[in-house]
Amino acid sequence: MKLSKIACAFGKHSVDTQSIRVKYGQQYGRCQRCATPLEDGGLNQWVPVALRDAGLDHRRLR
């Protein structure tokens, strides 16, 4: 297992600059290492996209 995959497991994702798209005024991209969808949190901070967990609650991917 690569050390970069371990960093993703701890939430230290690195956005792929070529995958950044703008949708509804918000920037979205994917992690270079694990392909997790990320959204721009402001000030060069990329956070995982919140998803619905079986329609019950929001959760964040890691």
CSV table of C-alpha atoms in Angstrom, one decimal:
chain,number,residue,atom,x,y,z
A,1,MET,CA,0.0,0.0,0.0
A,2,LYS,CA,1.3,3.4,-0.9
A,3,LEU,CA,1.8,6.1,1.7
A,4,SER,CA,-0.4,8.5,-0.3
A,5,LYS,CA,-3.3,6.1,0.2
A,6,ILE,CA,-2.8,6.2,3.9
A,7,ALA,CA,-2.9,10.0,3.8
A,8,CYS,CA,-6.3,9.8,2.1
A,9,ALA,CA,-7.5,7.4,4.8
A,10,PHE,CA,-6.7,10.1,7.4
A,11,GLY,CA,-8.5,12.8,5.3
A,12,LYS,CA,-5.5,14.5,3.6
A,13,HIS,CA,-6.8,14.5,0.1
A,14,SER,CA,-5.0,16.1,-2.8
A,15,VAL,CA,-7.3,17.6,-5.6
A,16,ASP,CA,-6.4,16.8,-9.2
A,17,THR,CA,-6.3,20.3,-10.9
A,18,GLN,CA,-7.4,18.8,-14.3
A,19,SER,CA,-10.6,17.3,-12.9
A,20,ILE,CA,-11.9,20.6,-11.4
A,21,ARG,CA,-15.4,21.5,-12.8
A,22,VAL,CA,-17.8,24.3,-11.9
A,23,LYS,CA,-21.4,23.4,-11.3
A,24,TYR,CA,-24.1,25.8,-9.9
A,25,GLY,CA,-21.3,28.2,-9.0
A,26,GLN,CA,-19.4,25.7,-6.9
A,27,GLN,CA,-16.1,24.1,-7.8
A,28,TYR,CA,-15.9,20.3,-7.7
A,29,GLY,CA,-13.0,17.9,-8.3
A,30,ARG,CA,-11.6,14.5,-7.5
A,31,CYS,CA,-8.7,13.4,-5.3
A,32,GLN,CA,-5.6,12.4,-7.3
A,33,ARG,CA,-5.0,9.3,-5.3
A,34,CYS,CA,-8.3,7.8,-4.4
A,35,ALA,CA,-10.8,9.5,-6.7
A,36,THR,CA,-13.0,10.8,-3.8
A,37,PRO,CA,-15.3,13.6,-4.9
A,38,LEU,CA,-14.3,16.9,-3.3
A,39,GLU,CA,-15.8,20.4,-3.2
A,40,ASP,CA,-14.1,23.7,-2.7
A,41,GLY,CA,-14.5,24.8,1.0
A,42,GLY,CA,-12.8,28.1,0.4
A,43,LEU,CA,-9.2,29.4,0.9
A,44,ASN,CA,-7.7,26.4,-1.0
A,45,GLN,CA,-9.4,23.9,1.3
A,46,TRP,CA,-11.0,20.9,-0.4
A,47,VAL,CA,-13.5,18.8,1.6
A,48,PRO,CA,-15.3,15.6,0.7
A,49,VAL,CA,-18.8,16.0,-0.7
A,50,ALA,CA,-21.6,15.3,1.8
A,51,LEU,CA,-23.8,12.4,0.6
A,52,ARG,CA,-27.1,11.0,1.9
A,53,ASP,CA,-26.7,7.8,3.9
A,54,ALA,CA,-29.8,5.7,2.9
A,55,GLY,CA,-31.9,8.8,2.9
A,56,LEU,CA,-31.5,9.2,6.7
A,57,ASP,CA,-28.7,11.7,7.3
A,58,HIS,CA,-25.7,13.4,5.6
A,59,ARG,CA,-22.3,11.9,5.9
A,60,ARG,CA,-18.9,12.7,4.5
A,61,LEU,CA,-16.8,10.4,2.4
A,62,ARG,CA,-13.2,9.7,3.4
